[in-house]
XYZ file of C-alpha atoms in Angstrom:
688
model
C 82.595 83.570 115.486
C 82.384 82.419 118.602
C 82.825 78.706 119.733
C 82.523 76.951 122.928
C 82.320 73.565 124.321
C 78.937 72.094 125.975
C 78.873 73.094 129.346
C 80.471 71.282 132.490
C 77.111 70.442 133.977
C 76.583 67.254 136.907
C 75.918 64.370 135.322
C 75.859 60.373 135.818
C 79.130 58.154 134.285
C 78.958 56.562 131.636
C 76.429 53.357 130.913
C 78.354 49.752 130.876
C 78.193 50.024 127.057
C 80.058 53.376 127.242
C 82.607 52.470 129.772
C 83.587 49.147 127.361
C 84.889 52.088 124.883
C 86.301 54.770 127.419
C 89.884 55.536 126.882
C 92.805 56.341 129.180
C 92.967 59.465 131.240
C 96.859 59.666 128.692
C 96.069 62.646 126.019
C 93.944 61.474 123.648
C 95.226 60.302 119.780
C 92.878 62.023 117.476
C 92.242 60.099 114.569
C 89.249 62.818 112.953
C 89.758 66.793 113.027
C 85.826 66.477 112.793
C 82.950 64.012 113.347
C 79.787 65.341 111.275
C 75.990 64.316 112.791
C 73.315 65.008 110.437
C 69.786 64.084 109.223
C 70.265 61.746 106.354
C 66.896 61.913 104.827
C 67.309 66.556 104.842
C 70.963 66.723 104.379
C 72.441 64.019 102.937
C 72.682 64.152 99.781
C 73.056 67.761 99.498
C 74.158 70.040 101.766
C 76.525 67.794 104.119
C 77.786 65.738 101.149
C 79.159 68.998 99.481
C 80.447 70.660 103.098
C 82.245 66.751 103.830
C 84.023 67.302 100.271
C 84.759 71.000 100.652
C 86.507 69.945 104.425
C 88.402 67.140 102.163
C 89.637 68.985 99.541
C 91.032 71.525 103.125
C 93.091 68.246 103.750
C 90.607 67.916 107.194
C 89.970 64.036 107.838
C 86.353 63.719 108.952
C 84.470 60.875 109.996
C 80.646 60.488 108.325
C 78.802 57.380 108.921
C 77.625 55.476 105.922
C 73.685 54.399 105.213
C 74.519 51.265 106.442
C 75.602 51.508 109.877
C 73.755 49.050 111.205
C 71.453 51.131 113.628
C 69.932 50.319 117.446
C 68.540 50.883 120.588
C 72.241 51.666 121.403
C 74.500 54.117 119.731
C 77.141 51.868 118.166
C 80.824 51.291 119.478
C 81.883 52.359 115.780
C 80.329 55.479 115.840
C 81.099 56.025 120.307
C 84.511 55.835 119.253
C 84.386 57.949 116.197
C 83.266 60.655 118.293
C 85.746 60.230 121.143
C 88.594 60.418 118.540
C 87.158 63.526 117.080
C 88.577 66.986 117.223
C 85.446 69.099 117.022
C 81.892 68.104 116.663
C 79.560 69.271 113.791
C 76.186 68.536 114.067
C 73.510 69.999 111.213
C 70.110 70.532 113.438
C 67.415 70.310 110.508
C 64.004 70.389 110.288
C 63.767 66.428 110.951
C 66.646 66.340 113.455
C 65.261 65.151 116.300
C 62.414 63.339 114.634
C 65.184 60.623 114.917
C 65.921 58.766 118.291
C 69.390 57.919 116.537
C 70.536 61.568 115.632
C 69.586 62.549 119.382
C 71.772 59.287 120.911
C 73.658 61.009 119.058
C 73.934 64.315 119.631
C 73.915 63.083 123.717
C 76.754 61.241 123.362
C 78.795 64.087 121.570
C 78.029 66.637 124.602
C 78.465 63.689 127.302
C 81.637 63.611 125.313
C 82.467 66.932 124.928
C 81.648 67.634 128.625
C 84.872 65.686 130.250
C 87.327 66.321 127.023
C 88.453 68.890 124.887
C 86.230 68.044 121.916
C 84.145 71.239 120.145
C 80.365 71.247 119.353
C 79.985 73.619 116.206
C 76.656 74.001 115.678
C 74.618 74.601 112.296
C 70.809 75.536 111.776
C 70.131 74.325 108.772
C 66.855 76.357 107.524
C 65.984 76.375 111.598
C 65.933 79.258 114.209
C 68.603 78.557 116.967
C 65.580 79.297 119.661
C 63.605 76.626 118.783
C 66.538 74.619 119.614
C 67.430 76.153 123.055
C 63.606 75.885 123.259
C 62.024 72.854 121.779
C 59.469 74.533 120.322
C 58.029 74.772 116.556
C 58.756 71.088 115.133
C 61.139 69.812 117.451
C 58.463 69.983 119.989
C 56.455 67.775 118.069
C 59.006 65.227 117.720
C 59.851 65.435 120.732
C 55.981 64.779 121.649
C 56.221 61.632 119.425
C 59.273 60.057 121.092
C 57.365 60.413 123.857
C 55.004 58.210 123.312
C 57.543 55.743 122.087
C 57.422 52.780 125.480
C 61.287 52.293 124.402
C 62.140 55.640 125.220
C 61.887 56.078 128.877
C 61.624 59.198 131.268
C 65.533 59.575 131.764
C 66.617 59.020 128.318
C 64.286 61.484 127.144
C 65.280 64.005 129.561
C 69.026 63.629 128.298
C 68.028 64.139 124.794
C 66.406 67.171 125.798
C 68.840 68.548 127.851
C 71.464 68.172 125.043
C 68.959 69.166 122.545
C 69.092 72.274 124.645
C 72.848 73.354 125.425
C 73.412 72.803 121.623
C 71.009 75.367 120.814
C 72.685 77.743 123.576
C 75.883 77.007 121.594
C 76.501 80.171 118.834
C 77.449 78.500 115.866
C 76.079 79.236 112.139
C 71.975 79.944 110.910
C 71.649 79.062 106.964
C 68.274 81.127 106.148
C 68.871 83.216 102.993
C 72.345 82.946 102.630
C 73.559 80.829 99.572
C 75.141 77.523 101.127
C 78.664 77.922 99.036
C 79.445 80.449 100.667
C 78.840 79.430 103.837
C 80.251 75.635 103.458
C 83.874 77.986 102.125
C 83.210 80.185 105.303
C 83.159 76.841 107.629
C 85.871 75.152 106.096
C 88.078 78.097 106.484
C 87.496 78.808 109.998
C 87.375 75.271 111.327
C 91.170 74.736 108.559
C 92.392 77.825 110.586
C 91.175 76.060 114.252
C 92.869 73.310 113.331
C 96.090 75.166 112.447
C 95.882 77.532 115.231
C 95.536 74.329 117.928
C 98.920 72.315 116.738
C 100.976 74.991 115.458
C 104.216 75.513 118.168
C 104.043 78.955 116.752
C 101.752 81.898 117.191
C 100.189 81.324 113.874
C 97.837 84.306 113.931
C 101.440 86.203 112.955
C 101.364 84.462 109.993
C 100.470 85.517 106.348
C 98.994 83.281 103.608
C 99.891 79.753 105.150
C 96.807 79.260 105.377
C 96.862 77.773 101.526
C 99.786 76.326 101.889
C 98.906 73.762 104.598
C 95.767 72.639 101.912
C 98.376 72.741 99.545
C 100.268 69.935 101.929
C 97.366 68.333 103.499
C 96.313 67.040 99.950
C 99.165 65.969 99.101
C 99.883 63.890 101.832
C 96.281 62.605 101.430
C 95.629 60.904 104.873
C 92.898 58.720 103.984
C 95.537 57.045 101.607
C 97.149 53.691 103.073
C 100.329 53.783 100.942
C 103.509 54.692 101.967
C 104.046 58.686 100.448
C 107.047 60.606 100.180
C 106.709 64.440 99.932
C 109.095 67.216 99.347
C 108.526 70.442 99.831
C 111.052 72.723 97.893
C 111.740 76.480 97.366
C 115.091 79.246 98.147
C 115.974 79.710 101.094
C 114.422 81.931 103.314
C 111.210 81.246 101.349
C 109.585 79.260 104.885
C 109.646 75.248 104.061
C 110.933 74.347 107.639
C 108.075 76.704 109.016
C 105.468 74.523 106.380
C 106.611 71.271 107.878
C 106.717 72.536 111.369
C 103.027 73.407 111.195
C 102.302 70.261 109.361
C 104.229 68.146 112.033
C 102.256 69.668 114.866
C 98.850 69.522 113.003
C 98.839 65.738 112.065
C 101.754 64.186 114.065
C 98.920 62.617 116.074
C 97.580 60.414 113.959
C 100.217 58.059 113.912
C 101.622 55.223 115.754
C 105.309 56.480 115.457
C 106.523 60.381 114.608
C 110.106 62.101 114.629
C 111.040 65.513 112.819
C 114.577 65.921 112.499
C 115.563 69.736 111.749
C 119.187 71.681 110.122
C 119.976 67.538 108.713
C 122.565 69.818 106.612
C 124.483 70.812 109.134
C 123.733 68.166 112.019
C 125.036 65.463 109.735
C 128.391 66.934 109.521
C 128.532 67.756 113.057
C 127.706 65.010 114.678
C 127.456 62.429 111.796
C 124.068 60.162 110.184
C 124.435 57.144 113.172
C 123.387 60.401 115.688
C 120.152 61.314 112.564
C 119.296 57.697 112.767
C 119.404 57.145 116.711
C 117.598 60.697 117.131
C 114.968 59.414 113.981
C 114.065 56.335 116.178
C 114.422 57.261 119.717
C 112.216 59.369 118.742
C 109.436 57.124 117.269
C 109.849 54.065 119.283
C 109.769 56.371 122.730
C 113.229 54.855 123.990
C 116.908 54.913 123.498
C 118.231 53.063 120.753
C 121.830 52.670 120.335
C 123.265 53.512 116.654
C 126.902 52.763 115.977
C 127.380 53.427 112.800
C 124.712 54.704 109.635
C 125.643 51.213 108.021
C 123.722 49.258 110.974
C 121.664 51.867 111.471
C 119.909 51.679 108.329
C 119.875 47.981 108.871
C 117.666 48.847 112.568
C 115.494 51.196 110.639
C 113.952 49.290 108.089
C 113.567 46.397 110.679
C 112.254 48.511 113.723
C 109.620 50.969 110.989
C 108.582 48.588 107.876
C 105.034 47.623 109.997
C 104.515 50.923 111.227
C 102.661 54.243 110.695
C 104.908 57.143 111.592
C 104.910 60.556 109.972
C 108.828 61.578 109.867
C 110.060 64.975 108.373
C 113.609 65.182 106.998
C 114.843 69.197 106.987
C 117.404 70.719 105.335
C 118.647 67.903 103.490
C 121.413 68.660 100.714
C 122.718 65.020 99.772
C 121.414 61.580 98.565
C 123.516 60.055 101.267
C 121.630 61.459 104.508
C 117.968 60.317 102.538
C 119.394 56.763 102.031
C 120.517 57.161 105.536
C 117.146 57.834 106.993
C 114.463 57.584 104.044
C 116.234 55.028 102.109
C 112.691 53.542 100.486
C 108.972 53.709 100.577
C 109.074 50.040 101.507
C 110.847 50.923 105.154
C 108.050 51.383 106.590
C 104.593 50.752 107.690
C 101.213 51.320 105.368
C 100.115 54.824 105.524
C 103.494 56.320 106.616
C 104.696 59.785 105.756
C 107.880 61.164 104.944
C 108.014 64.828 104.503
C 111.885 66.044 103.233
C 112.647 70.206 103.039
C 115.666 70.700 100.809
C 116.617 73.317 98.664
C 117.362 71.376 95.751
C 114.471 69.555 93.675
C 116.509 67.379 91.662
C 117.321 65.595 94.292
C 114.128 65.198 96.182
C 113.105 63.852 92.254
C 115.929 61.576 92.319
C 114.982 60.148 95.879
C 111.517 59.154 94.032
C 108.899 61.517 96.315
C 105.611 61.050 95.025
C 104.727 65.149 95.301
C 106.495 68.158 95.470
C 105.470 71.530 96.834
C 106.821 74.647 96.075
C 106.699 77.839 98.196
C 106.539 80.498 95.955
C 107.906 83.986 97.637
C 104.957 86.155 99.062
C 102.921 88.759 97.186
C 103.143 92.417 97.808
C 100.567 92.864 99.822
C 101.384 89.765 101.559
C 104.803 90.811 102.294
C 104.030 94.170 103.717
C 101.338 92.399 106.244
C 104.860 90.191 107.404
C 106.224 93.169 107.461
C 104.049 95.334 109.932
C 103.731 92.023 111.928
C 107.264 92.190 112.814
C 108.404 96.207 112.033
C 104.704 97.595 113.709
C 102.990 94.294 115.269
C 100.029 95.041 113.389
C 98.939 94.642 109.991
C 99.233 97.480 108.041
C 101.879 100.339 108.106
C 101.665 103.925 110.637
C 100.644 106.405 108.135
C 103.806 108.284 108.033
C 105.778 104.984 107.515
C 103.821 103.621 104.773
C 106.180 104.893 101.769
C 109.356 103.280 103.832
C 107.726 99.998 104.548
C 107.207 100.154 101.060
C 110.832 100.107 99.730
C 111.952 97.690 102.624
C 108.615 94.657 100.995
C 110.355 96.060 97.419
C 114.087 95.760 98.527
C 112.890 91.809 100.382
C 111.210 90.503 97.365
C 109.016 88.970 99.280
C 110.986 86.888 101.194
C 109.891 85.488 104.637
C 112.902 85.285 106.486
C 114.351 89.379 105.198
C 110.449 90.638 105.674
C 110.805 89.485 109.393
C 114.600 90.000 110.147
C 114.119 93.559 108.485
C 111.067 94.223 110.298
C 112.309 92.959 114.119
C 115.381 95.449 112.894
C 113.140 98.864 112.734
C 111.503 97.741 115.285
C 110.766 101.145 117.124
C 113.208 103.793 115.560
C 112.755 106.668 114.536
C 112.017 107.580 110.643
C 115.578 108.953 110.386
C 116.976 105.356 111.213
C 114.754 103.763 108.743
C 116.232 106.301 106.127
C 119.051 105.420 106.799
C 118.742 101.612 107.576
C 117.225 102.080 104.085
C 120.457 103.391 102.181
C 122.853 101.010 104.150
C 120.889 98.426 102.050
C 122.390 99.350 99.308
C 125.824 99.225 100.098
C 125.974 96.244 102.917
C 122.727 93.791 103.123
C 121.892 92.503 106.601
C 124.387 90.164 107.347
C 121.490 87.639 109.022
C 119.413 87.719 106.024
C 122.761 86.750 103.622
C 124.776 84.018 105.683
C 120.796 82.286 104.966
C 120.696 82.859 101.249
C 124.364 81.529 101.268
C 124.131 78.412 102.088
C 122.640 77.000 98.164
C 125.336 78.985 96.848
C 128.001 77.203 99.338
C 126.537 74.412 98.173
C 127.207 74.783 94.931
C 130.564 73.523 93.181
C 133.378 75.588 92.210
C 132.752 76.003 88.549
C 128.712 76.227 89.329
C 129.871 79.141 91.890
C 131.544 81.387 89.068
C 128.187 81.094 86.943
C 126.168 82.246 89.738
C 128.516 85.446 90.308
C 128.973 86.073 86.600
C 124.920 86.247 86.726
C 124.983 87.924 90.175
C 127.247 90.847 88.832
C 127.671 90.569 85.067
C 124.449 89.660 83.967
C 122.571 91.397 86.547
C 120.053 89.212 87.447
C 118.519 88.350 84.069
C 118.998 88.057 80.574
C 117.517 86.617 77.290
C 118.272 83.040 77.497
C 119.248 82.400 73.681
C 121.714 81.429 71.858
C 123.971 84.065 72.297
C 123.905 84.112 75.752
C 124.461 80.607 76.349
C 127.491 80.434 73.918
C 128.822 83.103 76.402
C 128.484 81.235 79.189
C 130.141 78.064 77.360
C 132.903 80.378 76.006
C 133.729 80.651 80.111
C 133.719 77.468 80.356
C 130.407 77.252 82.083
C 128.816 73.705 80.372
C 125.497 76.688 80.501
C 122.706 74.359 79.783
C 123.687 71.433 82.362
C 124.665 74.377 85.237
C 122.217 76.452 84.511
C 119.387 73.619 85.465
C 121.599 72.907 89.102
C 121.329 76.296 89.672
C 117.334 75.443 88.932
C 117.021 73.120 90.521
C 118.413 74.925 94.018
C 115.783 77.960 93.551
C 118.853 80.058 92.694
C 117.721 81.170 89.249
C 114.835 80.856 87.242
C 113.467 80.092 83.624
C 110.263 81.889 82.521
C 108.995 82.869 79.219
C 112.830 82.885 77.425
C 114.154 85.105 80.157
C 116.491 83.871 82.836
C 115.514 85.547 86.435
C 117.767 86.080 89.663
C 115.452 86.911 93.070
C 117.027 90.530 93.524
C 117.999 89.317 97.098
C 120.379 86.435 95.530
C 121.685 89.010 93.725
C 123.012 91.032 96.201
C 124.135 87.732 98.372
C 126.141 87.570 94.848
C 127.901 90.774 94.855
C 128.526 90.494 98.633
C 130.634 87.853 98.096
C 132.629 89.132 95.527
C 132.153 92.608 97.417
C 133.863 90.539 100.731
C 137.414 89.146 98.316
C 139.073 92.356 99.436
C 136.802 95.339 101.466
C 139.001 97.239 101.262
C 140.232 97.640 97.799
C 138.097 97.017 94.618
C 140.382 96.414 92.212
C 141.437 92.904 93.891
C 138.518 91.912 93.543
C 137.017 89.688 90.912
C 133.747 91.146 89.170
C 133.332 95.355 89.247
C 129.183 95.720 89.071
C 129.220 99.194 91.143
C 129.347 102.088 89.342
C 131.696 103.297 92.362
C 133.860 100.918 92.213
C 134.471 101.473 88.740
C 134.958 104.708 89.150
C 137.321 104.057 91.868
C 139.360 101.463 89.986
C 139.748 103.778 86.410
C 140.448 107.241 88.231
C 143.465 105.520 90.781
C 144.272 103.111 88.474
C 143.714 100.342 91.140
C 142.862 97.133 88.557
C 144.835 93.937 89.286
C 145.156 90.673 87.824
C 142.081 89.999 89.989
C 139.194 91.476 87.957
C 137.392 89.016 85.548
C 134.580 91.601 84.039
C 133.430 94.733 84.206
C 130.088 96.548 84.095
C 129.750 99.917 83.447
C 126.120 100.730 83.232
C 123.773 104.052 83.235
C 126.251 105.321 85.136
C 125.770 109.058 86.660
C 127.237 112.221 84.922
C 130.457 112.895 85.738
C 132.988 114.865 85.420
C 135.741 112.919 86.010
C 138.614 111.595 83.812
C 139.164 107.941 83.542
C 142.937 105.906 83.579
C 143.147 104.286 81.229
C 146.314 102.360 81.587
C 143.821 100.310 84.837
C 143.070 98.268 82.365
C 146.876 97.243 81.886
C 147.042 95.026 85.105
C 144.044 93.151 84.207
C 144.978 90.459 82.870
C 142.930 87.805 83.074
C 139.671 89.975 82.220
C 136.984 88.146 79.972
C 133.781 90.504 80.282
C 133.767 94.351 79.350
C 129.894 96.194 79.347
C 129.996 99.781 79.252
C 127.423 102.266 78.223
C 129.045 104.859 77.026
C 128.066 108.314 79.122
C 129.265 111.477 77.234
C 130.553 112.781 80.498
C 132.774 110.800 80.793
C 136.572 111.303 79.572
C 138.381 108.292 78.640
C 142.669 109.453 78.849
C 142.863 107.324 75.435
C 141.843 104.002 74.655
C 142.000 101.354 76.648
C 142.364 98.814 74.565
C 145.459 100.346 73.755
C 146.814 99.228 77.266
C 145.423 95.763 77.213
C 148.382 93.286 77.945
C 146.483 90.358 76.507
C 143.297 89.373 74.886
C 143.989 85.931 76.008
C 140.492 85.658 78.448
C 138.272 88.746 76.795
C 135.072 86.135 75.881
C 132.496 89.371 75.611
C 132.709 93.031 74.627
C 129.624 95.168 74.550
C 130.289 98.707 74.827
C 127.515 101.214 73.530
C 128.884 104.101 72.481
C 132.407 103.009 71.867
C 134.010 106.831 70.716
C 137.045 105.921 68.743
C 136.837 105.339 65.497
C 138.460 101.996 64.963
C 139.439 99.602 67.005
C 143.597 99.931 67.730
C 145.761 97.792 65.559
C 146.966 96.146 68.264
C 144.486 94.975 69.673
C 143.449 91.038 69.155
C 140.425 89.557 69.741
C 141.360 86.034 68.992
C 139.322 84.603 71.257
C 135.902 86.939 71.192
C 132.377 85.373 71.169
C 130.580 88.475 71.322
C 130.924 92.069 69.785
C 128.587 94.490 69.999
C 129.371 98.124 69.922
C 125.771 99.747 68.804
C 125.184 103.328 68.445
C 129.694 104.127 67.966
C 131.532 106.653 66.411
C 133.802 104.021 64.474
C 134.287 103.942 60.735
C 136.047 100.818 60.290
C 136.490 97.863 62.452
C 140.196 97.035 61.579
C 141.827 96.387 58.358
C 142.928 93.728 56.891
C 142.385 89.781 57.856
C 141.904 89.148 61.900
C 141.165 85.203 62.543
C 138.610 84.887 64.955
C 137.587 81.363 65.249
C 135.635 81.639 67.979
C 133.282 84.913 66.798
C 129.476 84.344 67.166
C 128.074 87.786 67.501
C 128.952 90.508 65.986
C 126.376 94.024 66.419
C 127.654 97.370 65.376
C 123.845 98.091 64.687
C 123.100 102.475 64.867
C 126.690 102.954 64.348
C 126.399 105.749 61.395
C 129.589 107.090 60.610
C 130.136 102.827 59.931
C 131.971 102.939 56.275
C 132.849 99.716 55.820
C 132.823 96.201 57.064
C 136.462 94.068 57.671
C 136.811 91.179 55.870
C 135.239 88.395 58.005
C 136.508 85.092 56.646
C 138.948 84.800 59.594
C 135.363 84.551 61.403
C 133.816 81.131 59.871
C 131.621 80.310 63.119
C 129.821 84.161 63.137
C 126.561 82.883 63.213
C 124.834 87.053 63.303
C 125.822 90.466 62.599
C 123.156 93.499 62.787
C 123.446 96.236 60.831
C 120.376 98.222 61.225
C 120.794 102.010 61.363
C 124.522 102.447 59.745
C 123.239 104.700 57.250
C 126.785 105.378 56.229
C 128.040 102.458 55.244
C 129.322 101.680 51.578
C 130.614 98.150 51.502
C 128.493 95.021 51.896
C 128.159 91.892 54.256
C 128.779 89.017 51.610
C 126.869 85.896 53.016
């Protein structure tokens, strides 16, 4: 829908009353997004009220005069001030609008101000014909005739009202005839919200996808009409768009405060330049003069002293420690009434610790939204070209809704041939895009060593998702990870999530973890801590290149192969603690790997589906094992005699059809579960 400002025609200077209120020629500091002009008896309690509520729900600041506002022969200072502090003026022209001289005075003031400034007029023709407004016909002709007979209305004033009325009638707006009011209101408020975002964004707003709903959510949390001090957190994984959202909000509302400051890259800047430098930047931006800070302790005192009575808007971007927050926004009472502080952070626990009022969680894009964003970067349009559709979906699925990845990949592929696209897709499976990985890795680098090990295990050994039950937690506990607290840390940092009892990791985070392990030794997989790609496992087992660096191996659902595996490769894996194999009938083992393992001190988790031998080697001691899982195996018996297994919690031998007996398990006092369904040859039962 097209809109326009009132046309600029020659007009006389403001009245003496107006001159007292005219602002200076400097840039305006808007207080309202929208000024509503309407005739109360026609629409105050129906259409106008519904529109007002919908605009407010979208975080739009609206001025609507009260029924008790003092009326007179001249427009009030309060109304003139509100008009001049607004960006848009919505004029709801109803049947009896022109019958009110106060409405006409208000209308004339709006049109006059729009000619001089950037005020934009948006008319709504409420059950009236726009041509009647332009031509002063119908009910409007009668209304102006009535005013003409009023001796208090002079010729000049009457002409001014008519000219203003005609000008508004010539502006393209919204007409309500047979439309549902709710649909029209939704269209109007959505249109204005989008215009406001475009108007103030430092970005090319048209290239954003699914941003309007996020902006609305943030504006509602900010609650500009509240006079309290509010801290709002923006939380989400790296590359999801936290900083961009904060920038849009800052551009949108910062002009409504006495002072504002956007401090970016705090995590990096605090390490390089120190906290005092950030405090100086914050104060200098707000006070519009250079403020000297010598150390951050002094800076805290200066911030509290200078800002405690000032309404300010502050954005603290990419915060990763409580020390940073305490130096820049220690508590709500540092700032004057109506102040707002936005904090972007990957760690939701840090935000809660700092007692933010609300947290906005930025989620990944849905598939259709992701395809649109990818296409904007790859094709400079909102959809892929016809012969690139399937390939585009491959990259969209790879990015899993992460805006950073979608934009980086799309920009890289722009203008390239289909063959280049295919080659890039295949390369991503082996070598992820460095620019994406570097952003994601920031969250990982902020973890403690124990948490890093847990994350890498989840990414490489548990393959990104797992049922978060007791067995899973006990396995992690056996590795010394203290999972009940450290999984919470990973969740707080948006590195994993839990839903319906399942632990999930975003595909790109999983690839990032696997890439970190790959970089441990680029040339030789046998010198890496975790092996989870079948080609790397094949390389180590075929070439006998195992070392004591290897802590975990996953060989799950591997492709068919005629390779012979050298089980002596296990002899050098002295620190192996996790082994998961899904046996393939095409794999030929040169002996039982367990015969060659030098020690069993570290092995905690053993899961071998389809184990092809009749029993475990007699030399194979499992004293520290927590999980023993060998479903669908060819085992007849596990071992003979008594074995001390103090840490064993779980045994699964289901569908091992050759199993004829269960060994003495009195040496496993902490055993909690044993699964034996489908063991049809079993002739001895386990006693409770």
